[in-house]
mmCIF file of C-alpha atoms in Angstrom:
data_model
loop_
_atom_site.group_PDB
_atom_site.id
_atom_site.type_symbol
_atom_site.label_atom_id
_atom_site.label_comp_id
_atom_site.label_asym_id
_atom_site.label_seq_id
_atom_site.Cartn_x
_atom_site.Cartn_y
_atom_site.Cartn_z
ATOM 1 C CA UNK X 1 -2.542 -15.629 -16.058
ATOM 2 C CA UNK X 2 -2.407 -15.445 -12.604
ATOM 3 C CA UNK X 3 0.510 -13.335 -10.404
ATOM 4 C CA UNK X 4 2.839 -16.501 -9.537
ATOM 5 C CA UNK X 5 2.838 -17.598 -13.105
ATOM 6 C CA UNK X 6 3.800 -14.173 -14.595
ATOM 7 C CA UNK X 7 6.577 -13.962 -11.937
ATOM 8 C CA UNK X 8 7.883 -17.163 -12.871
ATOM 9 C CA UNK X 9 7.714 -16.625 -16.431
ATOM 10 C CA UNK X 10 9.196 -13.076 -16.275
ATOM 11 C CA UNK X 11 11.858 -14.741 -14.256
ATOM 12 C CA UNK X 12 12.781 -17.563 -16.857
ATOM 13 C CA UNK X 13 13.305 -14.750 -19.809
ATOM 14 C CA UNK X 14 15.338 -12.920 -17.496
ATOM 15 C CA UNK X 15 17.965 -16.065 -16.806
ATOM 16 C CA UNK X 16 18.160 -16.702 -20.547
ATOM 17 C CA UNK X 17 18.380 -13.555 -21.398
ATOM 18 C CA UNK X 18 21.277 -13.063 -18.544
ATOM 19 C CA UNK X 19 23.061 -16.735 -19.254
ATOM 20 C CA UNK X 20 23.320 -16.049 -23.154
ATOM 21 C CA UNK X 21 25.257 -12.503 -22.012
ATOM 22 C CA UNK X 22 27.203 -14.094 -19.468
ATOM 23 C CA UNK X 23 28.509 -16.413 -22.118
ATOM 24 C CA UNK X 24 29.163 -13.888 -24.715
ATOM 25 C CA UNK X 25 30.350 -11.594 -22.714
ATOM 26 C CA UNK X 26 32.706 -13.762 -20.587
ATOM 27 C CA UNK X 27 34.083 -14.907 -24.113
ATOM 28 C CA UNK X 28 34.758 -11.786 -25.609
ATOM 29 C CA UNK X 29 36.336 -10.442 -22.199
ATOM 30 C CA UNK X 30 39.069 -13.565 -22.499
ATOM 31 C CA UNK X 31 40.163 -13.116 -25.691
ATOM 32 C CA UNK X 32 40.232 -9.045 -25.149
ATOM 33 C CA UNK X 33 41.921 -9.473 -21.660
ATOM 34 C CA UNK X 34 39.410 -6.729 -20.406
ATOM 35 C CA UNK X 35 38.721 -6.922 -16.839
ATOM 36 C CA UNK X 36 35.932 -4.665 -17.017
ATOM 37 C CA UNK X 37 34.046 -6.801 -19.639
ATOM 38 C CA UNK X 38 34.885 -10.139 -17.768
ATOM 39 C CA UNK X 39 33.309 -8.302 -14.805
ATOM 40 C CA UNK X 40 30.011 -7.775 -16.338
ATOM 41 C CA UNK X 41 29.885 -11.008 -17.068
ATOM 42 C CA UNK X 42 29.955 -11.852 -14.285
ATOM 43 C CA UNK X 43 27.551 -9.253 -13.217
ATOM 44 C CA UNK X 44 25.450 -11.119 -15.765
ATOM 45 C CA UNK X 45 25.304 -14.078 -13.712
ATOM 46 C CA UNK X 46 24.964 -12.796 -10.680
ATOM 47 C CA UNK X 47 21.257 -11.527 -11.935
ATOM 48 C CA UNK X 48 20.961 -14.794 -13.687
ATOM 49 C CA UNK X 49 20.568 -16.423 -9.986
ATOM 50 C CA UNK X 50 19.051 -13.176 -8.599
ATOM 51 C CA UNK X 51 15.928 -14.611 -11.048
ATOM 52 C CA UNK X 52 16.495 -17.995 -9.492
ATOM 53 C CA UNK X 53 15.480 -17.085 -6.042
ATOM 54 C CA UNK X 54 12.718 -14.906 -7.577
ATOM 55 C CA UNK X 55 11.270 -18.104 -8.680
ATOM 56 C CA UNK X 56 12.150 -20.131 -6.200
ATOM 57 C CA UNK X 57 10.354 -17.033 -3.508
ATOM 58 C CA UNK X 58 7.697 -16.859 -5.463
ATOM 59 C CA UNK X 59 6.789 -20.751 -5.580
ATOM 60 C CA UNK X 60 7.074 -20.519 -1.466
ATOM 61 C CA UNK X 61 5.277 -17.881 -1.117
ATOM 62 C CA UNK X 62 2.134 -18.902 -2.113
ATOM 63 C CA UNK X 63 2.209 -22.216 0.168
ATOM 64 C CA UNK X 64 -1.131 -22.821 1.755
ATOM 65 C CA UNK X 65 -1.339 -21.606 5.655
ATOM 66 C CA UNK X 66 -0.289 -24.371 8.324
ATOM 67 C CA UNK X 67 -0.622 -24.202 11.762
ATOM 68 C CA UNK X 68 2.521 -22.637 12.209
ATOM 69 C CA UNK X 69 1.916 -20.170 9.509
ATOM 70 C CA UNK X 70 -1.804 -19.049 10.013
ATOM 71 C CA UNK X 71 -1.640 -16.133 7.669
ATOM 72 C CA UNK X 72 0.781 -18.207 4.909
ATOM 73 C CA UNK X 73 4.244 -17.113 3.592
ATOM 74 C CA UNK X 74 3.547 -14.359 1.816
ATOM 75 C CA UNK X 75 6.291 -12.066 3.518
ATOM 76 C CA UNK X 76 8.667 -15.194 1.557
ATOM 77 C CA UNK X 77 9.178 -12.930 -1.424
ATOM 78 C CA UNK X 78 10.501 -10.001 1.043
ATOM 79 C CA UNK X 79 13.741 -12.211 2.068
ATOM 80 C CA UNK X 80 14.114 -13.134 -1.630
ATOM 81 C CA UNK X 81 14.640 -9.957 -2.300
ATOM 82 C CA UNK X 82 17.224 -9.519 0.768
ATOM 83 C CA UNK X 83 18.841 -12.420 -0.983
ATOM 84 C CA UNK X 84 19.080 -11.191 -4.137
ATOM 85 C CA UNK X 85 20.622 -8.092 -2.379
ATOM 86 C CA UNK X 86 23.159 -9.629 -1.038
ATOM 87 C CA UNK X 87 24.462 -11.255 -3.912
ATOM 88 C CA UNK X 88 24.292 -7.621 -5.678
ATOM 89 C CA UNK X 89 26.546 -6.705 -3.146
ATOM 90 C CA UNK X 90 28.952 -9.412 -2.970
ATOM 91 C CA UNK X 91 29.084 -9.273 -6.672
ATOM 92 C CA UNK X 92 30.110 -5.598 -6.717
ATOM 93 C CA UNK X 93 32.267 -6.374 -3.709
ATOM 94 C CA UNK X 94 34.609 -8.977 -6.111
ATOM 95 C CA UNK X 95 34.303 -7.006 -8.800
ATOM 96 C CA UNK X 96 36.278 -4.241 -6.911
ATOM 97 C CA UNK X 97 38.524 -6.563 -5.249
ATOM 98 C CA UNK X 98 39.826 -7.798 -8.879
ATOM 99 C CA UNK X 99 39.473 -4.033 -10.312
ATOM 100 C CA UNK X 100 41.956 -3.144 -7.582
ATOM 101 C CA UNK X 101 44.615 -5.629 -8.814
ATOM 102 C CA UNK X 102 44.145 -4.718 -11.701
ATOM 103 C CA UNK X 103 45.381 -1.218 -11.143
ATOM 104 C CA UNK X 104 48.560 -2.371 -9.116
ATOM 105 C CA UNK X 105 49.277 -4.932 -12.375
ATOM 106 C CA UNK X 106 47.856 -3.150 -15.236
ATOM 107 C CA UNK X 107 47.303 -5.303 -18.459
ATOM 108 C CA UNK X 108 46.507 -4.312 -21.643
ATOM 109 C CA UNK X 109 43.303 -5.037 -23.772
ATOM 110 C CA UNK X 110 43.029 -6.235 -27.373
ATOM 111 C CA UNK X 111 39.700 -5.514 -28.877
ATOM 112 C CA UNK X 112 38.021 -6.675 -31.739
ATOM 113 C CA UNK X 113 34.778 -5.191 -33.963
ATOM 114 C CA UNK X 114 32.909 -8.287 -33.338
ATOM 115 C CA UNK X 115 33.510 -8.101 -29.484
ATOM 116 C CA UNK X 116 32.290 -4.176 -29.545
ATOM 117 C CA UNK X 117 29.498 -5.293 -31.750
ATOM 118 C CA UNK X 118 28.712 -7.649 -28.533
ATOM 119 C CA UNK X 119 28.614 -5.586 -26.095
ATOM 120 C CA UNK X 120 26.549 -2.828 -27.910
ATOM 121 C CA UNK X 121 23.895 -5.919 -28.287
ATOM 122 C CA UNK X 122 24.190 -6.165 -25.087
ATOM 123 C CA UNK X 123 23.093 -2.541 -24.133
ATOM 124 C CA UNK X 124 20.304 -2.935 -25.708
ATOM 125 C CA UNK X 125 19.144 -6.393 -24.523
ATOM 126 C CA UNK X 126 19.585 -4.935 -20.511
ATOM 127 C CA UNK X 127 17.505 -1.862 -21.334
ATOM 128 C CA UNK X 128 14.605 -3.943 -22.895
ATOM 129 C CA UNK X 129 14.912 -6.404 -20.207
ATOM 130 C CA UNK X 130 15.090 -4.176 -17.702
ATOM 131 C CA UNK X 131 11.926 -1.788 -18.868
ATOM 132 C CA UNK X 132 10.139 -5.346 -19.325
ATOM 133 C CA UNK X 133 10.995 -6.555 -15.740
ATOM 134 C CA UNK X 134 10.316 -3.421 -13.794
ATOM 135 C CA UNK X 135 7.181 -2.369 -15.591
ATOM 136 C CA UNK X 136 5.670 -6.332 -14.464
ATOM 137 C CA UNK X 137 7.210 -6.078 -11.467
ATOM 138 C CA UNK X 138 5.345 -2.910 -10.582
ATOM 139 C CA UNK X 139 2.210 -4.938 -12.688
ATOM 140 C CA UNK X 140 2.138 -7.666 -9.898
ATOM 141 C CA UNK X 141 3.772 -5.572 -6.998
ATOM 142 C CA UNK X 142 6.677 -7.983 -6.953
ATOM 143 C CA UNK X 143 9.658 -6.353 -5.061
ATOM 144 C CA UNK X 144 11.917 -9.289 -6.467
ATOM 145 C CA UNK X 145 10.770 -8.690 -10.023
ATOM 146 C CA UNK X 146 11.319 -4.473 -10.004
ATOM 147 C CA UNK X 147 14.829 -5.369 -8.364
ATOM 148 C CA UNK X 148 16.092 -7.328 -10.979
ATOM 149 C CA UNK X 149 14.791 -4.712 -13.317
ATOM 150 C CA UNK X 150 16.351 -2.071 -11.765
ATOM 151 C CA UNK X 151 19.573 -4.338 -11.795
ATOM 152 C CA UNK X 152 19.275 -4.694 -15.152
ATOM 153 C CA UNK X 153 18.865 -1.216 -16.361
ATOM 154 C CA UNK X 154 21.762 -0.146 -14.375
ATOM 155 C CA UNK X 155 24.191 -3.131 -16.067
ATOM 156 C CA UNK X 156 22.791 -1.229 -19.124
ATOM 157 C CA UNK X 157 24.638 1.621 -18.222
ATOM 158 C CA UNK X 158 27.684 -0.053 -16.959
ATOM 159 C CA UNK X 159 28.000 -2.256 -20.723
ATOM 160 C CA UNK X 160 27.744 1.169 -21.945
ATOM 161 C CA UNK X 161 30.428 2.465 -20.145
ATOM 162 C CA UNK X 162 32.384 -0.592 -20.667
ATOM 163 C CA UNK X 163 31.526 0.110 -24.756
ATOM 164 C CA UNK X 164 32.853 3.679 -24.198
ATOM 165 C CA UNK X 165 36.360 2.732 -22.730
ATOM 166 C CA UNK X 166 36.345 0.522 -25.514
ATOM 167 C CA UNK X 167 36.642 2.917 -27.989
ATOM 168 C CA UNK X 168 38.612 5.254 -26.155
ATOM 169 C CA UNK X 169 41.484 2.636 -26.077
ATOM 170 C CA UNK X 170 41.205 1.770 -29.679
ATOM 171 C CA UNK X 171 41.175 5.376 -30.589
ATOM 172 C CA UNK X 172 43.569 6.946 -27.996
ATOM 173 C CA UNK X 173 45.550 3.605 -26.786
ATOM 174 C CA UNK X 174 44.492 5.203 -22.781
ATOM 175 C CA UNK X 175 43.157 2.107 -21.302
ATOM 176 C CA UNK X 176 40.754 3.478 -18.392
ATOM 177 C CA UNK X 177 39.691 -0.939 -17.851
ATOM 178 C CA UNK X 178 40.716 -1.079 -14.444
ATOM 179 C CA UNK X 179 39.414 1.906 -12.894
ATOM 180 C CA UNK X 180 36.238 1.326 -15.015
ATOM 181 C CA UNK X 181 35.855 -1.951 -13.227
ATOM 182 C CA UNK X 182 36.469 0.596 -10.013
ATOM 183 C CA UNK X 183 33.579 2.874 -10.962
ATOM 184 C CA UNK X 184 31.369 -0.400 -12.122
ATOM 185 C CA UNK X 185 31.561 -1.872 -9.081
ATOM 186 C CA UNK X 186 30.553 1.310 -6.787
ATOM 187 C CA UNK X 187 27.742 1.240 -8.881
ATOM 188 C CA UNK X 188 26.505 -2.676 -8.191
ATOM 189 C CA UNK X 189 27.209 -2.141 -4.737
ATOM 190 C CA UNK X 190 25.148 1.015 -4.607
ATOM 191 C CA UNK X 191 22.590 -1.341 -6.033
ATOM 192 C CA UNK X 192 22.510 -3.443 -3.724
ATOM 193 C CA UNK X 193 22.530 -1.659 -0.776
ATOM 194 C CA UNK X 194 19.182 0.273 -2.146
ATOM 195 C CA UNK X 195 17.626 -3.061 -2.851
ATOM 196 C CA UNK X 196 18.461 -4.209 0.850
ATOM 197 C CA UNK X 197 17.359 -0.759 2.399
ATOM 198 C CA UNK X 198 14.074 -1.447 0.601
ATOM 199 C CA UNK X 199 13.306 -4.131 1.452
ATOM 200 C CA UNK X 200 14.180 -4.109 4.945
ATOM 201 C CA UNK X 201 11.468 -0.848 4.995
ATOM 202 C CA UNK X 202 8.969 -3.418 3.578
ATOM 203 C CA UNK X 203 9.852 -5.644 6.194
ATOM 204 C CA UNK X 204 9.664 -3.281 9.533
ATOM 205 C CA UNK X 205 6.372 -1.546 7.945
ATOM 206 C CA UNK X 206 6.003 1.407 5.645
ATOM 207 C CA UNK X 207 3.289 3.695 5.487
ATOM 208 C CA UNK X 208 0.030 2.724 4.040
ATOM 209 C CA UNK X 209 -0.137 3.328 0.211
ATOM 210 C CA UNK X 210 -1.833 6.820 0.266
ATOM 211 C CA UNK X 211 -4.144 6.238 -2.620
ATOM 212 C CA UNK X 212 -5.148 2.888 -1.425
ATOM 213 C CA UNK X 213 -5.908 4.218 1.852
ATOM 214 C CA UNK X 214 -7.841 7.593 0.202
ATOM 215 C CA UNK X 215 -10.349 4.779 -1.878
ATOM 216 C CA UNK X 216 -11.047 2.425 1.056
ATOM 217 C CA UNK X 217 -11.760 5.604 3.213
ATOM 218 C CA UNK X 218 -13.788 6.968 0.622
ATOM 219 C CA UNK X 219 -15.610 3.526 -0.002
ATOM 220 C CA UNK X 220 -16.781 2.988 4.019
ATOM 221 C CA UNK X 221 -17.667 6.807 4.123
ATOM 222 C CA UNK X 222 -20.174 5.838 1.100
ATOM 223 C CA UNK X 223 -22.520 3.604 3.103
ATOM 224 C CA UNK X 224 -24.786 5.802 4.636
ATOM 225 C CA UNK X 225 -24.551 4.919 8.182
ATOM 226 C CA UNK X 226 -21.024 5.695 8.380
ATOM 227 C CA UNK X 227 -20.263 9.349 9.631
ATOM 228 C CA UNK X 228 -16.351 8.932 9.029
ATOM 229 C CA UNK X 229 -13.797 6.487 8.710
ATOM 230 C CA UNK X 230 -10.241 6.915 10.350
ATOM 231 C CA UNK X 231 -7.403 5.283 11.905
ATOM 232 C CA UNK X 232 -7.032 2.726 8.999
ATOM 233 C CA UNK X 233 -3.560 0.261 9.593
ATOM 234 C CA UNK X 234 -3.014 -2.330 7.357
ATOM 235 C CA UNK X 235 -0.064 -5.335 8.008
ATOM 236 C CA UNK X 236 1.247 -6.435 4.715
ATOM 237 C CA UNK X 237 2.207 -10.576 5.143
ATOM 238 C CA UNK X 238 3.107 -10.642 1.225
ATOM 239 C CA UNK X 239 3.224 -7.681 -1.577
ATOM 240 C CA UNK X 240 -0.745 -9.039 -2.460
ATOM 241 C CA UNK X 241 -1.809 -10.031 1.238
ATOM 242 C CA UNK X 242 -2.871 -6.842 3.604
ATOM 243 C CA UNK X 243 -5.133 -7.460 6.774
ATOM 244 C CA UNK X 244 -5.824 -4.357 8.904
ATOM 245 C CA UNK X 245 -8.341 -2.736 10.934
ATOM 246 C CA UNK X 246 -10.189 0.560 11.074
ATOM 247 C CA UNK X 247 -11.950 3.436 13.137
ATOM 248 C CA UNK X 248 -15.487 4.202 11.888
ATOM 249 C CA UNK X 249 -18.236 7.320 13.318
ATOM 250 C CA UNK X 250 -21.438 6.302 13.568
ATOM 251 C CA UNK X 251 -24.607 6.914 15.395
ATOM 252 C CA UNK X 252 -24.594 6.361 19.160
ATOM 253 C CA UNK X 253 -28.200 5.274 18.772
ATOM 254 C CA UNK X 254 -27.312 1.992 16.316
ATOM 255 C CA UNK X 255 -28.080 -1.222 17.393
ATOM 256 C CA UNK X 256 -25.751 -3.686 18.285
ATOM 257 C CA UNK X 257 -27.828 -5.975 15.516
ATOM 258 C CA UNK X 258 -27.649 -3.131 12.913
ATOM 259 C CA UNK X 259 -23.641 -2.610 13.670
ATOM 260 C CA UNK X 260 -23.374 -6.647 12.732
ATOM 261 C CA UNK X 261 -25.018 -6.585 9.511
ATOM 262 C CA UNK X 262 -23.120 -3.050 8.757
ATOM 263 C CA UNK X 263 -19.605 -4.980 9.707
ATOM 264 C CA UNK X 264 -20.038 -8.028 7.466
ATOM 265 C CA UNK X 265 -20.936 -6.039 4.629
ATOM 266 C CA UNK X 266 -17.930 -3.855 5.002
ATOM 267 C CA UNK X 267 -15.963 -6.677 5.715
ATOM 268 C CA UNK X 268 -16.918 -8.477 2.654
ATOM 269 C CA UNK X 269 -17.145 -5.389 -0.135
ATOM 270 C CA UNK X 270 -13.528 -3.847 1.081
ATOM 271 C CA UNK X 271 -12.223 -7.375 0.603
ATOM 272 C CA UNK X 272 -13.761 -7.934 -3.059
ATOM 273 C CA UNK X 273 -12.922 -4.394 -4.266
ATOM 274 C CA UNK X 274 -9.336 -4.073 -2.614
ATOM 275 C CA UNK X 275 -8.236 -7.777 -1.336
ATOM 276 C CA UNK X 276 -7.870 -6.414 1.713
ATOM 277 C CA UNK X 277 -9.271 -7.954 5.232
ATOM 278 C CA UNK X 278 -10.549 -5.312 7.378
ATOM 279 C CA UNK X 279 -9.925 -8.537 10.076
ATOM 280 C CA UNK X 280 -11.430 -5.173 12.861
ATOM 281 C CA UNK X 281 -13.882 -2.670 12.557
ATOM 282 C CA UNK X 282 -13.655 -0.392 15.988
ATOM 283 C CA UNK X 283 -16.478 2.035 16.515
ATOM 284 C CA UNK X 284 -17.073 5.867 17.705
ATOM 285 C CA UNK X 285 -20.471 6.105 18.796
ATOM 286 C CA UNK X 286 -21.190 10.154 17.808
ATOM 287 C CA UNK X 287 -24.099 12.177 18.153
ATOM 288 C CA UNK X 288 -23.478 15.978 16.838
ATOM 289 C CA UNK X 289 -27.015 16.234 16.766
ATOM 290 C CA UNK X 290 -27.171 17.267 19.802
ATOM 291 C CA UNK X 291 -26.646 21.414 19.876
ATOM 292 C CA UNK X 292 -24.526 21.449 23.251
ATOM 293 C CA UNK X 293 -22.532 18.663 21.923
ATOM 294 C CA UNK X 294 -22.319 20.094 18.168
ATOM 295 C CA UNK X 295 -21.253 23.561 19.744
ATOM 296 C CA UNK X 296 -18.585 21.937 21.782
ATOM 297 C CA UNK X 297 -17.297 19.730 19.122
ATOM 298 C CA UNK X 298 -16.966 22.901 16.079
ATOM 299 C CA UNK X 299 -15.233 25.033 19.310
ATOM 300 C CA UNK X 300 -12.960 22.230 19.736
ATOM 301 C CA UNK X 301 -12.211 21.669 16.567
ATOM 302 C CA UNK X 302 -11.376 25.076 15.733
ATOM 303 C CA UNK X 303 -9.052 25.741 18.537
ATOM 304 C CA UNK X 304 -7.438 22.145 18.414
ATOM 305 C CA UNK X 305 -7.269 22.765 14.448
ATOM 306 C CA UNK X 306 -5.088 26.341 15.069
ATOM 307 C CA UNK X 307 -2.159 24.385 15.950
ATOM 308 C CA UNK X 308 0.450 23.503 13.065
ATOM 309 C CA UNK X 309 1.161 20.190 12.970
ATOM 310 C CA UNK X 310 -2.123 19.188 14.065
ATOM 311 C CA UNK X 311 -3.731 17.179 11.280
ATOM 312 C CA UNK X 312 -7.420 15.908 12.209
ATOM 313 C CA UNK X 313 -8.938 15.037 15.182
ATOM 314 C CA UNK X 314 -11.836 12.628 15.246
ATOM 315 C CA UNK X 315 -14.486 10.077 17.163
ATOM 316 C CA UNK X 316 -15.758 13.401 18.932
ATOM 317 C CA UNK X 317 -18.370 12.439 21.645
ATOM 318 C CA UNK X 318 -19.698 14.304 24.748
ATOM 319 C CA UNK X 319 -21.124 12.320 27.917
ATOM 320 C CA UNK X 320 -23.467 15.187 29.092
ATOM 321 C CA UNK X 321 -23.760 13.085 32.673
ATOM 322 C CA UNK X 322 -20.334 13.342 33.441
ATOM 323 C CA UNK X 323 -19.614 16.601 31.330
ATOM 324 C CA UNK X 324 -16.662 14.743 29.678
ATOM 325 C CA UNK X 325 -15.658 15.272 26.295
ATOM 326 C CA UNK X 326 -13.343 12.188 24.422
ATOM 327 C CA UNK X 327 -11.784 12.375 20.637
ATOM 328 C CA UNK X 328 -8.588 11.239 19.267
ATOM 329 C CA UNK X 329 -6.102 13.489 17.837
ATOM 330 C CA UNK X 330 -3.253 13.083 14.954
ATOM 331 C CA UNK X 331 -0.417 14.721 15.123
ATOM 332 C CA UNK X 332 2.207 14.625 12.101
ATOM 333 C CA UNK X 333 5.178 13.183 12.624
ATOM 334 C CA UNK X 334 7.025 15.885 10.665
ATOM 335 C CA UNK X 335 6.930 17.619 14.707
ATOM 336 C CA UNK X 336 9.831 15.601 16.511
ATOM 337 C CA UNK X 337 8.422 16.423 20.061
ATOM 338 C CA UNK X 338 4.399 14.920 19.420
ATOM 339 C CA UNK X 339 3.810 14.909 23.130
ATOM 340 C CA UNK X 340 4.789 17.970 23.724
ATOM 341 C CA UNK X 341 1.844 19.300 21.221
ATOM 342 C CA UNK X 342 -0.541 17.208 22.699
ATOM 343 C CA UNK X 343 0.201 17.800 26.151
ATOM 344 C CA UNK X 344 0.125 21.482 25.854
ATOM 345 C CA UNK X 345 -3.332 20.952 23.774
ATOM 346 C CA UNK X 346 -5.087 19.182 26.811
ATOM 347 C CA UNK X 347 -3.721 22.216 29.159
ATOM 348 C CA UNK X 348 -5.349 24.758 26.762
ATOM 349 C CA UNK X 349 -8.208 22.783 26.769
ATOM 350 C CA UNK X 350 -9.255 22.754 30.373
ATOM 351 C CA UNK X 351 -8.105 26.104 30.962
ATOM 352 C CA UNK X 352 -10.792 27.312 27.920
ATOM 353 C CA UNK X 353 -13.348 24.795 29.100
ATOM 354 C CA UNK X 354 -13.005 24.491 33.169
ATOM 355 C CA UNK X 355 -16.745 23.128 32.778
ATOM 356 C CA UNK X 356 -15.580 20.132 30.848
ATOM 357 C CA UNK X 357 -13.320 17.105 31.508
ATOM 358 C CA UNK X 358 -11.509 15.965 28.248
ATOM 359 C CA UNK X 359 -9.963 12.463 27.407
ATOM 360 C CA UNK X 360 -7.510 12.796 24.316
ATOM 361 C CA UNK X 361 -6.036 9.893 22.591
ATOM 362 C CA UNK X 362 -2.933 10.575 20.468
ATOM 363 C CA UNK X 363 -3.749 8.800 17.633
ATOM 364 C CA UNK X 364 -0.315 7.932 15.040
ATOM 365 C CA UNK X 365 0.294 9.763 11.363
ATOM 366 C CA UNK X 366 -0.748 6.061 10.072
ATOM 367 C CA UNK X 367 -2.590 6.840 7.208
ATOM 368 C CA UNK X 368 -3.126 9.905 4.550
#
């Protein structure tokens, strides 16, 4: 079954299983007069349409590329999910609105052993929902599908809760309804707000996966005419759409023939193992055969290396004509002041080495 399909089909169990709670649990809340249980409802059908727009997101998303849209609509499912957030937060937004009123006009519940018996089904249909629509959400890297999920594990809690003041009324006659709807809806807004601030991450561009971008570095350094691969940056346009470009050493004495062939077999293995289109392969022509340039490079390297903060440098080469020295060098972006680092780097550099001109790129934390 392909990705769409088990997004779609997740979806569908998840507005059944949300519209037969919203029913029962809007009933049960009526005839109990509990706010708090009316809320969740409510709740209920808020992530009943939340799997709505997953559907709907996911059926856009795979829309063949247009002219407009060269690289399709992949980054569809990301605003989904912003949807989805922002009815999470209007929901938890009412639901403290009517909690409120609640408090200034208190009203008292009447519950029942069949509407208990409800909501304690109802526990445990939200935490095998919710452990069933994370884990294939994570399956299919759907953001949409692990939101709802998440959702749905946290309206777990709050039936709980809701089960809990329950019992504390019937046993104590303390009816804690209205300032449980309080406490409820803290937690659905909290929801949504994380779901939002996710997302929007997605959306501005997160760092690359580290393990993703330890196996593609580790499957380019395989072929043997590649001395070292760096500077990998992938642009996601959909959770299963990445196109990037990266930095690889090699020989200074390749052919322009034999760098072809080496590029379109690069290009086409990274795509078939990972699914990702390496759409630029730059090059560092490198030749630490050579002993004046080796010596150089390991003296470089271990003074450049001394500095904390410093993390690699990389695409070493020495023009012996022009005595000029060029590499890139990454600096984490744990140090606030980067420039600072690198410009007191260079300094050291051609104070140590007066015979030698250096050109230093500072290269970007991208990738692990």
């Amino acid at each position: 079954m392909n990705r769409q399909k088990i997004i779609v089909r997740t979806s569908v169990i998840g507005i059944l299983a949300n519209v037969f709670l919203a029913a029962f649990k809007a009933a049960v809340g009526l005839l109990a007069n509990s706010i708090s249980v009316v809320l969740d409802a409510v709740n209920n059908l808020s992530d009943a349409l939340s799997s709505v727009i997953t559907i709907i997101g996911a059926k856009l998303s795979v829309k063949p590329a247009d002219k407009k849209h060269p690289l399709g609509y992949g980054r569809i499912e990301y605003l989904s999910s912003v949807i989805i957030a922002v009815i999470v937060l209007y929901a938890g937004i009412s639901a403290a609105v009517e909690s409120v009123k609640k408090i200034i006009t208190p009203e008292a519940p009447d519950y029942s052993a069949v509407s208990l018996i409800i909501i304690g089904v109802a526990v445990l249909v939200k935490i095998i929902l919710g452990t069933y629509v994370s884990r294939t959400g994570k399956k299919v890297n759907s953001d949409s599908l692990i939101a709802s999920g998440k959702d749905a594990l946290m309206d777990s809690i709050i039936s709980a809760s809701v089960l809990v003041a329950a019992v504390i009324y019937l046993i104590w006659g303390v009816s804690l309804e209205a300032y449980l709807g309080v406490i409820i809806s803290i937690f659905i807004i909290k929801s949504g707000f994380e779901i939002l601030r996710e997302t929007i991450s997605r959306i501005l561009g997160e760092r690359i996966d580290s393990e993703l971008s330890k196996e593609i570095k580790k499957d380019l350094c395989a072929y043997d005419e590649v001395k070292g691969a760096y500077d990998l940056i992938l642009h996601s346009y959909g959770p299963d759409k990445l196109i990037g470009s990266v930095h690889i050493e090699v020989d200074e004495h390749m052919t322009a023939p034999a760098l072809d062939v080496l590029e379109r077999r690069i290009t086409a293995d990274i795509y078939e193992k990972h699914g990702v289109a390496l759409t630029g392969i730059s090059i560092y022509a490198i030749n630490l055969s050579d002993p004046e340039t080796d010596k150089l490079f390991h003296q470089v390297e271990k003074d450049v290396m001394a500095h904390e903060h410093v993390l690699q440098l990389h695409g070493f080469t020495l023009d012996k004509k022009t005595s000029t020295a060029v590499f890139d060098l990454v600096i984490s972006f744990d140090l606030k002041d980067r420039q600072s680092l690198y410009k007191e780097i260079v300094r050291e550099l051609h104070e140590k080495y007066p015979q030698y001109k250096f050109y230093v790129a500072l290269d970007s934390d991208i990738s692990d």
